[in-house]
């Protein structure tokens, strides 16, 4: 069965057996069968998210957990620092403001990473309970060095929690949550995890749960303490979970761990390297500042001035879906995602189709 192959930064291609897992018969969410599924998932999810602390699964997209992060981490009278160098960081700032948080926003030119020195300069003003940072800014194809930022924050601002959006990088890139001393890492199912949309995952530190106790009005659906209370009592989730999607996650975690995390990260990097070589061969430049290119999505600068919608339409006729630039970057850039299931062979098939357009 042939279908258009997705090389967009989410949703991504899904393995047939993962899709099929969603057709398992329904069970009650308070049944022993569901509890067995849930408690079989959690330790493997911790393994993939590289944490021995807490993980939570919500029936929402990743944006829901952006909301959870600011609602649980920031006390009244204290501020949250939003580092913004792209569309998804911009959204997180809007999420913070609309939840009534005192949000201080620092804008960095799109295409550049978030640097420790910029974070240091902003945090020096004092009063910050948390910082939000997008690890892999899908709109610009930039991956920031969150490890370096975390080192700075942990050393100089030990009370400031580090909240990380890794929606388009988690599981495709090594992000050692515990080792870096992060406090929340949130991600969505439909990007590098290669699942259908509808689930979000978070790694959460003990420190963030302690902080949440001091924050009133955390809301209910995304209250981390409520989610934790259920797990601590050996229960599953407070509200009805997305059972079919969890069946898919169950199968996908087996696939991810069977491939091996190191191999999975290496495959993503290999696909990135191929995409860079393809772009350069055709005299395109890359949009991100050199050294900060994302390993899961390449944002190509349209330095040849091609008709991007034309190329996208041509590729679509060949059975491949690639992404235009985001927002203001539309037609000035285009994006090729190499996350989730893609192999070097898949990338070559896409490049063959794009080559046919570029040499016409
Ligand atoms: C896709 C994306 C989001 C939004 O995630 P949803 O699952 O659509 O809510 C947030 N941040 C980044 C970096 C993304 O790529």
Coordinates of C-alpha atoms and ligand atoms in Angstrom, one line a residue:
X1 CA 0.0 0.0 0.0
X2 CA 1.7 3.2 -1.2
X3 CA 1.0 6.5 0.6
X4 CA 2.8 9.9 0.4
X5 CA 6.0 9.6 2.5
X6 CA 6.2 12.3 5.2
X7 CA 9.5 14.2 5.4
X8 CA 7.9 17.1 7.3
X9 CA 8.8 17.8 10.9
X10 CA 5.7 16.1 12.3
X11 CA 3.6 14.1 11.9
X12 CA 6.2 11.6 10.7
X13 CA 6.1 8.2 9.1
X14 CA 4.9 5.4 11.3
X15 CA 5.9 1.7 11.1
X16 CA 3.0 -0.5 10.0
X17 CA 3.1 -2.6 13.2
X18 CA 2.8 0.5 15.3
X19 CA -0.2 1.7 13.3
X20 CA -1.7 -1.7 13.6
X21 CA -1.3 -1.8 17.4
X22 CA -4.0 0.9 17.6
X23 CA -6.6 -1.7 16.5
X24 CA -6.2 -3.8 19.6
X25 CA -9.6 -4.3 21.3
X26 CA -10.5 -1.7 23.9
X27 CA -10.1 -2.3 27.6
X28 CA -11.4 -0.4 30.5
X29 CA -8.9 2.1 31.8
X30 CA -9.3 0.9 35.4
X31 CA -8.7 -2.7 34.5
X32 CA -5.8 -4.9 35.4
X33 CA -5.0 -5.2 31.7
X34 CA -4.6 -1.5 31.3
X35 CA -2.5 -1.1 34.5
X36 CA -0.2 -3.9 33.1
X37 CA 0.2 -2.0 29.8
X38 CA 0.8 1.3 31.6
X39 CA 3.4 0.0 34.0
X40 CA 5.1 -1.9 31.2
X41 CA 5.4 1.4 29.3
X42 CA 6.7 3.7 32.1
X43 CA 10.2 2.1 32.7
X44 CA 10.9 1.8 29.0
X45 CA 9.9 5.5 28.5
X46 CA 12.3 6.4 31.3
X47 CA 15.0 4.6 29.5
X48 CA 14.4 6.5 26.3
X49 CA 14.1 9.8 28.0
X50 CA 17.3 9.1 30.0
X51 CA 16.0 9.7 33.4
X52 CA 15.5 7.8 36.6
X53 CA 13.3 10.4 38.1
X54 CA 9.6 10.9 37.0
X55 CA 7.9 10.5 33.6
X56 CA 4.3 11.4 32.8
X57 CA 2.2 10.7 29.8
X58 CA -0.7 13.0 28.9
X59 CA -3.5 12.7 26.3
X60 CA -2.6 16.0 24.6
X61 CA -0.1 17.3 22.1
X62 CA 3.2 18.7 23.3
X63 CA 1.8 22.2 23.7
X64 CA -0.2 20.9 26.7
X65 CA 3.0 20.2 28.5
X66 CA 4.4 23.6 27.7
X67 CA 1.4 24.8 29.7
X68 CA 2.1 22.2 32.4
X69 CA 5.7 23.4 32.7
X70 CA 4.9 27.0 33.4
X71 CA 1.9 26.3 35.6
X72 CA 3.9 24.0 37.9
X73 CA 7.2 25.7 38.0
X74 CA 6.6 29.4 38.6
X75 CA 5.4 30.8 41.9
X76 CA 3.4 34.0 42.3
X77 CA 5.7 37.1 42.6
X78 CA 8.4 35.2 40.7
X79 CA 9.2 35.2 36.9
X80 CA 9.9 32.8 34.1
X81 CA 12.5 33.6 31.5
X82 CA 11.5 32.7 27.9
X83 CA 14.4 32.5 25.5
X84 CA 12.9 33.0 22.0
X85 CA 14.7 32.2 18.7
X86 CA 11.8 30.7 16.8
X87 CA 8.1 30.0 16.5
X88 CA 7.8 27.3 19.1
X89 CA 9.7 29.3 21.7
X90 CA 7.4 32.2 20.9
X91 CA 4.4 30.0 21.5
X92 CA 5.8 29.0 24.9
X93 CA 6.1 32.6 25.9
X94 CA 2.4 33.2 24.9
X95 CA 1.5 30.1 26.9
X96 CA 3.2 31.6 29.9
X97 CA 1.6 35.0 29.5
X98 CA -1.9 33.6 29.0
X99 CA -1.5 31.5 32.1
X100 CA -0.9 34.8 34.0
X101 CA 2.7 34.2 34.7
X102 CA 5.2 37.0 34.9
X103 CA 7.1 36.2 31.7
X104 CA 10.3 37.9 30.7
X105 CA 11.1 37.4 27.1
X106 CA 14.5 37.6 25.4
X107 CA 14.5 37.5 21.6
X108 CA 17.4 36.0 19.8
X109 CA 17.7 36.4 16.0
X110 CA 16.1 33.4 14.2
X111 CA 18.7 31.0 12.9
X112 CA 20.9 31.5 16.0
X113 CA 21.1 29.2 19.0
X114 CA 20.3 30.0 22.7
X115 CA 23.7 30.7 24.2
X116 CA 24.7 30.4 27.9
X117 CA 26.0 34.0 27.9
X118 CA 22.6 35.3 26.8
X119 CA 20.9 33.3 29.4
X120 CA 23.4 34.5 32.1
X121 CA 22.8 38.1 31.1
X122 CA 19.0 37.7 31.5
X123 CA 19.0 35.7 34.7
X124 CA 21.4 38.2 36.4
X125 CA 18.4 40.5 36.9
X126 CA 17.1 38.0 39.5
X127 CA 13.7 36.8 40.5
X128 CA 13.4 33.8 38.1
X129 CA 11.8 30.6 39.2
X130 CA 12.4 29.0 35.8
X131 CA 13.8 29.3 32.3
X132 CA 12.2 27.9 29.2
X133 CA 14.4 26.8 26.3
X134 CA 13.5 25.0 23.0
X135 CA 16.2 22.4 22.4
X136 CA 15.5 21.9 18.7
X137 CA 13.7 24.9 17.2
X138 CA 11.8 23.2 14.4
X139 CA 11.0 26.5 12.6
X140 CA 14.7 27.4 12.1
X141 CA 16.3 24.0 12.1
X142 CA 18.6 25.1 15.0
X143 CA 19.6 22.9 17.8
X144 CA 20.9 24.7 20.9
X145 CA 23.5 23.4 23.3
X146 CA 21.1 22.8 26.2
X147 CA 23.9 21.0 28.1
X148 CA 26.0 24.2 28.1
X149 CA 23.0 26.3 29.2
X150 CA 22.1 23.8 31.9
X151 CA 25.7 23.8 33.3
X152 CA 25.6 27.6 33.6
X153 CA 22.1 27.7 35.2
X154 CA 22.9 24.9 37.7
X155 CA 26.2 26.6 38.7
X156 CA 25.1 30.2 39.0
X157 CA 21.3 30.1 39.5
X158 CA 20.7 26.8 41.4
X159 CA 17.1 27.7 42.3
X160 CA 16.1 28.4 38.7
X161 CA 14.4 25.4 37.1
X162 CA 15.3 24.4 33.5
X163 CA 12.3 23.6 31.4
X164 CA 13.1 22.2 28.0
X165 CA 11.0 21.7 24.9
X166 CA 12.4 18.7 23.0
X167 CA 9.3 18.1 21.0
X168 CA 11.2 17.5 17.7
X169 CA 14.4 16.0 19.1
X170 CA 13.7 13.6 22.0
X171 CA 14.6 10.0 21.1
X172 CA 16.4 11.2 18.0
X173 CA 19.2 12.9 19.8
X174 CA 20.9 12.2 23.1
X175 CA 19.5 14.5 25.8
X176 CA 20.8 13.2 29.2
X177 CA 18.1 14.6 31.4
X178 CA 19.5 13.5 34.8
X179 CA 23.2 14.1 33.9
X180 CA 22.5 17.7 32.7
X181 CA 20.3 18.5 35.7
X182 CA 17.2 19.4 33.7
X183 CA 13.9 19.9 35.5
X184 CA 11.4 19.2 32.7
X185 CA 11.8 17.8 29.2
X186 CA 8.6 17.7 27.2
X187 CA 7.9 16.1 23.9
X188 CA 5.1 15.0 21.5
X189 CA 4.4 11.6 20.1
X190 CA 4.2 12.6 16.4
X191 CA 7.8 13.8 15.8
X192 CA 11.0 11.8 16.4
X193 CA 9.0 9.2 18.4
X194 CA 7.2 8.3 15.1
X195 CA 3.8 7.7 16.6
X196 CA 0.4 9.2 15.7
X197 CA -0.3 12.6 17.3
X198 CA -2.2 12.8 20.5
X199 CA 0.3 11.9 23.3
X200 CA 2.8 14.0 25.1
X201 CA 5.6 12.8 27.4
X202 CA 7.5 14.6 30.1
X203 CA 10.6 13.8 32.2
X204 CA 10.3 15.7 35.4
X205 CA 12.8 16.2 38.2
X206 CA 12.2 15.7 42.0
X207 CA 13.1 19.3 42.3
X208 CA 10.2 20.4 40.0
X209 CA 7.7 18.4 42.0
X210 CA 8.9 20.1 45.2
X211 CA 8.5 23.5 43.6
X212 CA 5.0 22.6 42.4
X213 CA 3.9 22.3 46.1
X214 CA 4.6 26.0 46.5
X215 CA 2.6 27.0 43.4
X216 CA -1.2 27.6 43.8
X217 CA -3.6 27.3 40.9
X218 CA -1.7 24.7 38.9
X219 CA -4.8 23.8 37.1
X220 CA -6.1 20.2 37.2
X221 CA -5.5 18.4 33.9
X222 CA -1.8 19.3 33.8
X223 CA -1.1 19.3 37.6
X224 CA 2.0 17.3 38.0
X225 CA 1.3 16.6 41.6
X226 CA -2.1 15.0 40.7
X227 CA -0.4 12.9 38.0
X228 CA 2.2 11.9 40.6
X229 CA -0.3 11.1 43.3
X230 CA -2.0 8.6 41.0
X231 CA 1.3 6.8 40.3
X232 CA 2.4 6.9 43.9
X233 CA -0.8 5.1 44.8
X234 CA -0.1 2.5 42.1
X235 CA -2.9 3.8 39.9
X236 CA -2.6 5.0 36.3
X237 CA -3.9 8.4 35.1
X238 CA -6.6 10.7 36.7
X239 CA -8.5 11.1 33.4
X240 CA -9.2 8.5 30.7
X241 CA -5.9 7.8 28.9
X242 CA -5.6 7.6 25.1
X243 CA -5.5 3.8 25.2
X244 CA -5.1 3.1 21.5
X245 CA -2.2 5.5 21.3
X246 CA -0.6 3.8 24.3
X247 CA -0.9 0.5 22.5
X248 CA 1.0 2.0 19.7
X249 CA 3.6 3.5 22.1
X250 CA 4.0 0.0 23.7
X251 CA 5.1 -1.4 20.3
X252 CA 7.2 1.6 19.4
X253 CA 9.2 1.5 22.6
X254 CA 10.1 -2.1 21.8
X255 CA 11.2 -1.1 18.4
X256 CA 13.2 1.9 19.7
X257 CA 15.0 -0.2 22.3
X258 CA 15.6 -3.1 19.9
X259 CA 17.3 -0.7 17.5
X260 CA 19.2 0.7 20.5
X261 CA 19.3 4.3 21.5
X262 CA 22.9 4.8 20.3
X263 CA 22.1 3.4 16.9
X264 CA 18.9 5.5 16.7
X265 CA 20.8 8.7 17.4
X266 CA 23.5 7.7 14.9
X267 CA 20.9 7.0 12.2
X268 CA 19.4 10.5 12.7
X269 CA 22.9 12.0 12.5
X270 CA 23.7 10.0 9.3
X271 CA 20.5 11.2 7.7
X272 CA 21.3 14.8 8.6
X273 CA 24.8 14.5 7.1
X274 CA 23.3 13.2 3.9
X275 CA 20.8 16.1 3.8
X276 CA 23.6 18.7 4.3
X277 CA 25.6 17.1 1.5
X278 CA 22.6 17.0 -0.8
X279 CA 21.8 20.7 -0.1
X280 CA 25.5 21.8 -0.7
X281 CA 25.7 19.8 -3.9
X282 CA 22.8 21.9 -5.2
X283 CA 24.4 25.2 -4.1
X284 CA 22.0 25.7 -1.3
X285 CA 23.2 27.0 2.1
X286 CA 21.8 26.0 5.4
X287 CA 19.8 28.5 7.4
X288 CA 21.1 27.8 10.9
X289 CA 24.3 29.3 12.3
X290 CA 27.1 26.7 11.4
X291 CA 27.7 24.3 14.2
X292 CA 24.0 24.4 15.5
X293 CA 22.3 22.4 12.7
X294 CA 19.5 20.2 14.0
X295 CA 20.0 16.5 13.7
X296 CA 16.3 15.8 13.1
X297 CA 15.3 18.5 10.6
X298 CA 17.3 20.5 8.1
X299 CA 16.2 24.0 7.3
X300 CA 17.7 24.8 3.8
X301 CA 18.2 28.5 2.8
X302 CA 16.8 29.0 -0.6
X303 CA 20.0 30.7 -1.8
X304 CA 19.3 29.6 -5.4
X305 CA 15.9 31.4 -5.4
X306 CA 14.0 28.4 -6.6
X307 CA 10.2 28.3 -6.6
X308 CA 9.7 26.4 -3.4
X309 CA 6.0 25.7 -3.7
X310 CA 6.7 24.3 -7.2
X311 CA 9.3 22.0 -5.8
X312 CA 7.0 20.9 -3.0
X313 CA 4.3 20.2 -5.5
X314 CA 6.7 18.3 -7.8
X315 CA 7.9 16.2 -4.8
X316 CA 4.3 15.5 -3.8
X317 CA 3.6 14.1 -7.2
X318 CA 6.5 11.7 -6.7
X319 CA 5.0 10.6 -3.4
X320 CA 7.1 12.7 -1.0
X321 CA 6.0 15.5 1.4
X322 CA 8.5 18.1 2.4
X323 CA 7.9 21.3 4.4
X324 CA 8.0 24.9 3.3
X325 CA 9.7 27.4 5.6
X326 CA 7.8 28.5 8.7
X327 CA 6.0 31.8 8.9
X328 CA 8.2 34.6 7.6
X329 CA 10.7 32.0 6.4
X330 CA 8.2 30.6 3.9
X331 CA 9.8 30.3 0.4
X332 CA 13.1 31.7 1.8
X333 CA 13.7 28.4 3.3
X334 CA 12.3 24.9 3.1
X335 CA 12.6 22.0 5.5
X336 CA 13.4 18.3 5.2
X337 CA 12.8 16.3 8.3
X338 CA 14.9 13.2 8.9
X339 CA 13.4 12.1 12.1
X340 CA 11.6 9.0 13.4
X341 CA 11.7 6.1 11.0
X342 CA 13.8 7.5 8.1
X343 CA 16.8 5.5 6.9
X344 CA 19.6 6.6 4.6
X345 CA 17.8 4.7 1.8
X346 CA 14.6 6.7 2.4
X347 CA 16.7 9.9 2.2
X348 CA 18.2 8.8 -1.1
X349 CA 14.8 8.1 -2.5
X350 CA 13.7 11.6 -1.6
X351 CA 16.9 13.2 -3.0
X352 CA 16.4 11.4 -6.3
X353 CA 12.9 12.9 -6.6
X354 CA 14.2 16.4 -5.7
X355 CA 17.1 16.1 -8.1
X356 CA 14.7 15.4 -10.9
X357 CA 13.1 18.8 -10.1
X358 CA 16.3 20.7 -9.8
X359 CA 17.9 19.6 -13.0
X360 CA 14.8 20.1 -15.1
Ligands
LIG1 C1 5.8 20.6 16.9 C2 6.4 21.4 18.0 C3 5.7 21.9 19.1 C4 4.2 21.8 19.1 O1 3.9 20.5 19.5 P1 2.4 19.9 19.4 O2 2.6 18.5 19.7 O3 1.9 20.3 18.0 O4 1.6 20.6 20.5 C5 6.4 22.5 20.1 N1 7.7 22.7 20.0 C6 8.4 22.2 19.0 C7 9.9 22.4 19.0 C8 7.8 21.6 17.9 O5 8.5 21.1 16.9

